GROMACS .gro file of C-alpha atoms in nm:
model
  199
    1GLU     CA    1  -0.805   0.745  -1.835
    2LEU     CA    2  -0.579   0.614  -1.559
    3PHE     CA    3  -0.613   0.661  -1.186
    4ALA     CA    4  -0.352   0.522  -0.946
    5MET     CA    5  -0.389   0.506  -0.571
    6PHE     CA    6  -0.124   0.389  -0.328
    7PHE     CA    7  -0.200   0.224   0.006
    8ASN     CA    8   0.081   0.218   0.257
    9SER     CA    9   0.040   0.063   0.598
   10VAL     CA   10   0.209  -0.049   0.912
   11THR     CA   11   0.230  -0.430   0.922
   12ASN     CA   12  -0.118  -0.583   0.957
   13GLY     CA   13  -0.277  -0.240   0.915
   14GLY     CA   14  -0.550  -0.372   0.685
   15LYS     CA   15  -0.428  -0.244   0.348
   16THR     CA   16  -0.461  -0.573   0.158
   17THR     CA   17  -0.817  -0.635   0.277
   18LEU     CA   18  -0.914  -0.278   0.195
   19ALA     CA   19  -0.754  -0.299  -0.150
   20GLU     CA   20  -0.936  -0.624  -0.231
   21LYS     CA   21  -1.272  -0.481  -0.122
   22LEU     CA   22  -1.219  -0.166  -0.328
   23LYS     CA   23  -1.127  -0.375  -0.630
   24ASN     CA   24  -1.468  -0.544  -0.607
   25MET     CA   25  -1.643  -0.204  -0.597
   26LEU     CA   26  -1.456  -0.029  -0.877
   27PRO     CA   27  -1.461  -0.101  -1.251
   28ASN     CA   28  -1.145  -0.194  -1.445
   29CYS     CA   29  -0.951  -0.213  -1.121
   30ASP     CA   30  -0.627  -0.401  -1.060
   31ILE     CA   31  -0.391  -0.445  -0.762
   32ILE     CA   32  -0.012  -0.457  -0.752
   33SER     CA   33   0.126  -0.572  -0.417
   34GLN     CA   34   0.469  -0.484  -0.285
   35ASP     CA   35   0.484  -0.819  -0.105
   36ASP     CA   36   0.526  -0.986  -0.446
   37PHE     CA   37   0.866  -0.818  -0.487
   38PHE     CA   38   1.052  -0.946  -0.180
   39LYS     CA   39   1.396  -1.085  -0.247
   40PRO     CA   40   1.452  -1.450  -0.149
   41GLU     CA   41   1.557  -1.501   0.212
   42CYS     CA   42   1.920  -1.573   0.118
   43GLU     CA   43   1.951  -1.223  -0.035
   44VAL     CA   44   1.805  -1.037   0.263
   45GLU     CA   45   2.064  -0.892   0.501
   46THR     CA   46   2.092  -1.010   0.861
   47ASP     CA   47   2.195  -0.768   1.137
   48GLU     CA   48   2.424  -0.835   1.433
   49ARG     CA   49   2.128  -0.962   1.641
   50GLY     CA   50   2.043  -1.223   1.378
   51PHE     CA   51   1.733  -1.035   1.258
   52LYS     CA   52   1.655  -1.058   0.887
   53LEU     CA   53   1.609  -0.699   0.767
   54TYR     CA   54   1.285  -0.734   0.573
   55ASP     CA   55   1.139  -0.394   0.662
   56VAL     CA   56   1.382  -0.194   0.448
   57LEU     CA   57   1.382  -0.112   0.075
   58ASP     CA   58   1.695  -0.324   0.016
   59ALA     CA   59   1.488  -0.636   0.091
   60LEU     CA   60   1.276  -0.570  -0.218
   61TYR     CA   61   1.320  -0.567  -0.595
   62MET     CA   62   1.190  -0.210  -0.620
   63ASP     CA   63   1.306  -0.158  -0.981
   64GLU     CA   64   1.094  -0.454  -1.085
   65MET     CA   65   0.797  -0.314  -0.897
   66VAL     CA   66   0.825   0.024  -1.070
   67THR     CA   67   0.855  -0.152  -1.407
   68SER     CA   68   0.540  -0.355  -1.335
   69ILE     CA   69   0.346  -0.039  -1.247
   70ARG     CA   70   0.469   0.145  -1.557
   71ASN     CA   71   0.385  -0.154  -1.780
   72TRP     CA   72   0.035  -0.165  -1.635
   73MET     CA   73  -0.008   0.207  -1.700
   74LYS     CA   74   0.109   0.172  -2.060
   75SER     CA   75  -0.147  -0.096  -2.134
   76PRO     CA   76  -0.404  -0.149  -1.856
   77ALA     CA   77  -0.653  -0.318  -2.087
   78SER     CA   78  -0.407  -0.597  -2.163
   79SER     CA   79  -0.300  -0.650  -1.802
   80GLY     CA   80  -0.566  -0.912  -1.737
   81VAL     CA   81  -0.772  -0.661  -1.541
   82VAL     CA   82  -1.139  -0.758  -1.509
   83THR     CA   83  -1.338  -0.520  -1.724
   84GLU     CA   84  -1.681  -0.613  -1.595
   85GLU     CA   85  -1.830  -0.311  -1.426
   86PRO     CA   86  -1.990  -0.350  -1.084
   87GLU     CA   87  -2.361  -0.279  -1.078
   88ASN     CA   88  -2.464   0.084  -1.026
   89THR     CA   89  -2.132   0.217  -1.155
   90CYS     CA   90  -2.165   0.593  -1.178
   91ASP     CA   91  -2.088   0.769  -1.508
   92ASN     CA   92  -1.765   0.916  -1.373
   93LEU     CA   93  -1.617   0.567  -1.349
   94LYS     CA   94  -1.690   0.469  -1.708
   95ASN     CA   95  -1.377   0.430  -1.924
   96VAL     CA   96  -1.143   0.466  -1.627
   97TYR     CA   97  -0.870   0.216  -1.540
   98ILE     CA   98  -0.784   0.214  -1.172
   99LEU     CA   99  -0.466   0.074  -1.020
  100ILE     CA  100  -0.427   0.009  -0.648
  101VAL     CA  101  -0.067  -0.030  -0.531
  102GLU     CA  102  -0.042  -0.166  -0.177
  103GLY     CA  103   0.262  -0.210   0.040
  104PHE     CA  104   0.450  -0.107   0.351
  105LEU     CA  105   0.739   0.097   0.200
  106LEU     CA  106   0.599   0.297  -0.090
  107TYR     CA  107   0.645   0.666  -0.017
  108ASN     CA  108   1.017   0.687   0.054
  109TYR     CA  109   1.110   0.547  -0.286
  110GLU     CA  110   1.158   0.836  -0.527
  111PRO     CA  111   1.073   0.663  -0.859
  112LEU     CA  112   0.721   0.588  -0.731
  113ASN     CA  113   0.647   0.947  -0.639
  114GLU     CA  114   0.534   1.060  -0.983
  115LEU     CA  115   0.294   0.772  -1.043
  116TRP     CA  116   0.011   0.835  -0.799
  117ASN     CA  117  -0.321   1.022  -0.789
  118ARG     CA  118  -0.400   0.954  -0.422
  119ARG     CA  119  -0.188   0.824  -0.135
  120TYR     CA  120  -0.321   0.669   0.185
  121PHE     CA  121  -0.138   0.553   0.495
  122LEU     CA  122  -0.308   0.317   0.741
  123THR     CA  123  -0.173   0.353   1.094
  124LEU     CA  124  -0.214   0.145   1.409
  125PRO     CA  125  -0.107   0.198   1.770
  126TYR     CA  126   0.175  -0.026   1.898
  127GLU     CA  127  -0.033  -0.267   2.108
  128GLU     CA  128  -0.291  -0.335   1.837
  129CYS     CA  129  -0.025  -0.375   1.572
  130LYS     CA  130   0.170  -0.624   1.785
  131ARG     CA  131  -0.148  -0.816   1.867
  132ARG     CA  132  -0.243  -0.850   1.499
  133ARG     CA  133   0.110  -0.946   1.400
  134SER     CA  134   0.112  -1.225   1.660
  135THR     CA  135  -0.191  -1.387   1.494
  136ARG     CA  136  -0.021  -1.417   1.154
  137VAL     CA  137   0.212  -1.688   1.027
  138TYR     CA  138   0.514  -1.564   0.831
  139GLN     CA  139   0.768  -1.745   0.614
  140PRO     CA  140   1.027  -1.723   0.756
  141ALA     CA  141   0.863  -1.704   1.099
  142ASP     CA  142   0.926  -1.403   1.323
  143THR     CA  143   1.212  -1.473   1.563
  144PRO     CA  144   1.168  -1.377   1.933
  145GLY     CA  145   1.200  -1.000   1.973
  146TYR     CA  146   1.173  -0.937   1.598
  147PHE     CA  147   0.868  -0.709   1.617
  148ASP     CA  148   1.016  -0.485   1.888
  149GLY     CA  149   1.372  -0.507   1.757
  150HIS     CA  150   1.314  -0.448   1.385
  151VAL     CA  151   0.955  -0.421   1.258
  152TRP     CA  152   0.817  -0.147   1.485
  153PRO     CA  153   1.133   0.071   1.491
  154MET     CA  154   1.150   0.062   1.109
  155TYR     CA  155   0.783   0.162   1.086
  156LEU     CA  156   0.836   0.458   1.322
  157LYS     CA  157   1.148   0.568   1.132
  158TYR     CA  158   0.964   0.551   0.801
  159LYS     CA  159   0.654   0.731   0.931
  160ASN     CA  160   0.867   1.007   1.085
  161GLU     CA  161   1.048   1.061   0.755
  162LEU     CA  162   0.712   1.100   0.584
  163GLU     CA  163   0.577   1.344   0.840
  164GLU     CA  164   0.892   1.557   0.814
  165ASN     CA  165   0.857   1.580   0.436
  166ALA     CA  166   0.626   1.878   0.388
  167SER     CA  167   0.580   1.811   0.016
  168MET     CA  168   0.447   1.459   0.074
  169GLN     CA  169   0.069   1.458   0.033
  170VAL     CA  170  -0.057   1.159   0.228
  171ASP     CA  171  -0.402   1.092   0.373
  172TYR     CA  172  -0.350   0.918   0.710
  173LEU     CA  173  -0.620   0.665   0.801
  174ASP     CA  174  -0.691   0.516   1.143
  175GLY     CA  175  -0.649   0.141   1.101
  176THR     CA  176  -0.847   0.071   1.419
  177LYS     CA  177  -1.166   0.190   1.248
  178SER     CA  178  -1.396  -0.073   1.098
  179GLN     CA  179  -1.329  -0.195   0.745
  180GLU     CA  180  -1.673  -0.063   0.645
  181GLU     CA  181  -1.591   0.286   0.769
  182LEU     CA  182  -1.251   0.291   0.598
  183LEU     CA  183  -1.397   0.150   0.276
  184SER     CA  184  -1.675   0.407   0.269
  185TYR     CA  185  -1.431   0.694   0.326
  186VAL     CA  186  -1.179   0.585   0.062
  187TYR     CA  187  -1.445   0.501  -0.198
  188SER     CA  188  -1.607   0.845  -0.155
  189ASP     CA  189  -1.265   1.009  -0.174
  190ILE     CA  190  -1.183   0.830  -0.501
  191ILE     CA  191  -1.515   0.932  -0.657
  192GLN     CA  192  -1.445   1.294  -0.557
  193GLU     CA  193  -1.098   1.281  -0.710
  194LEU     CA  194  -1.234   1.134  -1.032
  195ASN     CA  195  -1.492   1.411  -1.046
  196LYS     CA  196  -1.213   1.668  -1.019
  197LEU     CA  197  -1.016   1.499  -1.297
  198ARG     CA  198  -1.321   1.512  -1.522
  199GLU     CA  199  -1.386   1.882  -1.465
   0.00000   0.00000   0.00000
């Protein structure tokens, strides 16, 4: 049995940390990260201000990402996923393969929309997001004004598109909450969903 959950997040929203912690709690669990599908810098468009346009789908090899997810789903046992079960695994998690897909532009790409069981979106307010972003080192490094000129506007545009799409079932999570609180909520939610699938 397969169960796929997608984590979308504003930059530095905590999705990667959350995904890694969940992987350690769930049996037969694997992660596919959208960051692994960025095009090389020379293939990413530059706008008239000199900003590299990384926060758009064209900056990513999305076809390759979809192929990777589909290949995992065809044969999760041969994907290199760790099959050791965490202690105290409940019966509903036996014989289930779980895939976590994490990224920042997952829900506006049509071919991904049929592949999920649960979708989460971690949000942050502007000031906290900018503060966290300033503590990270990127390759290539952020140019002056890049966050305000490209990153944040693209996030707002993307989030607005999601909120206007009534058919899009997304569970919005407050990224300012503690990792423990978020982890507890998502883990409980996954167990509930698996229970429903089993009924």
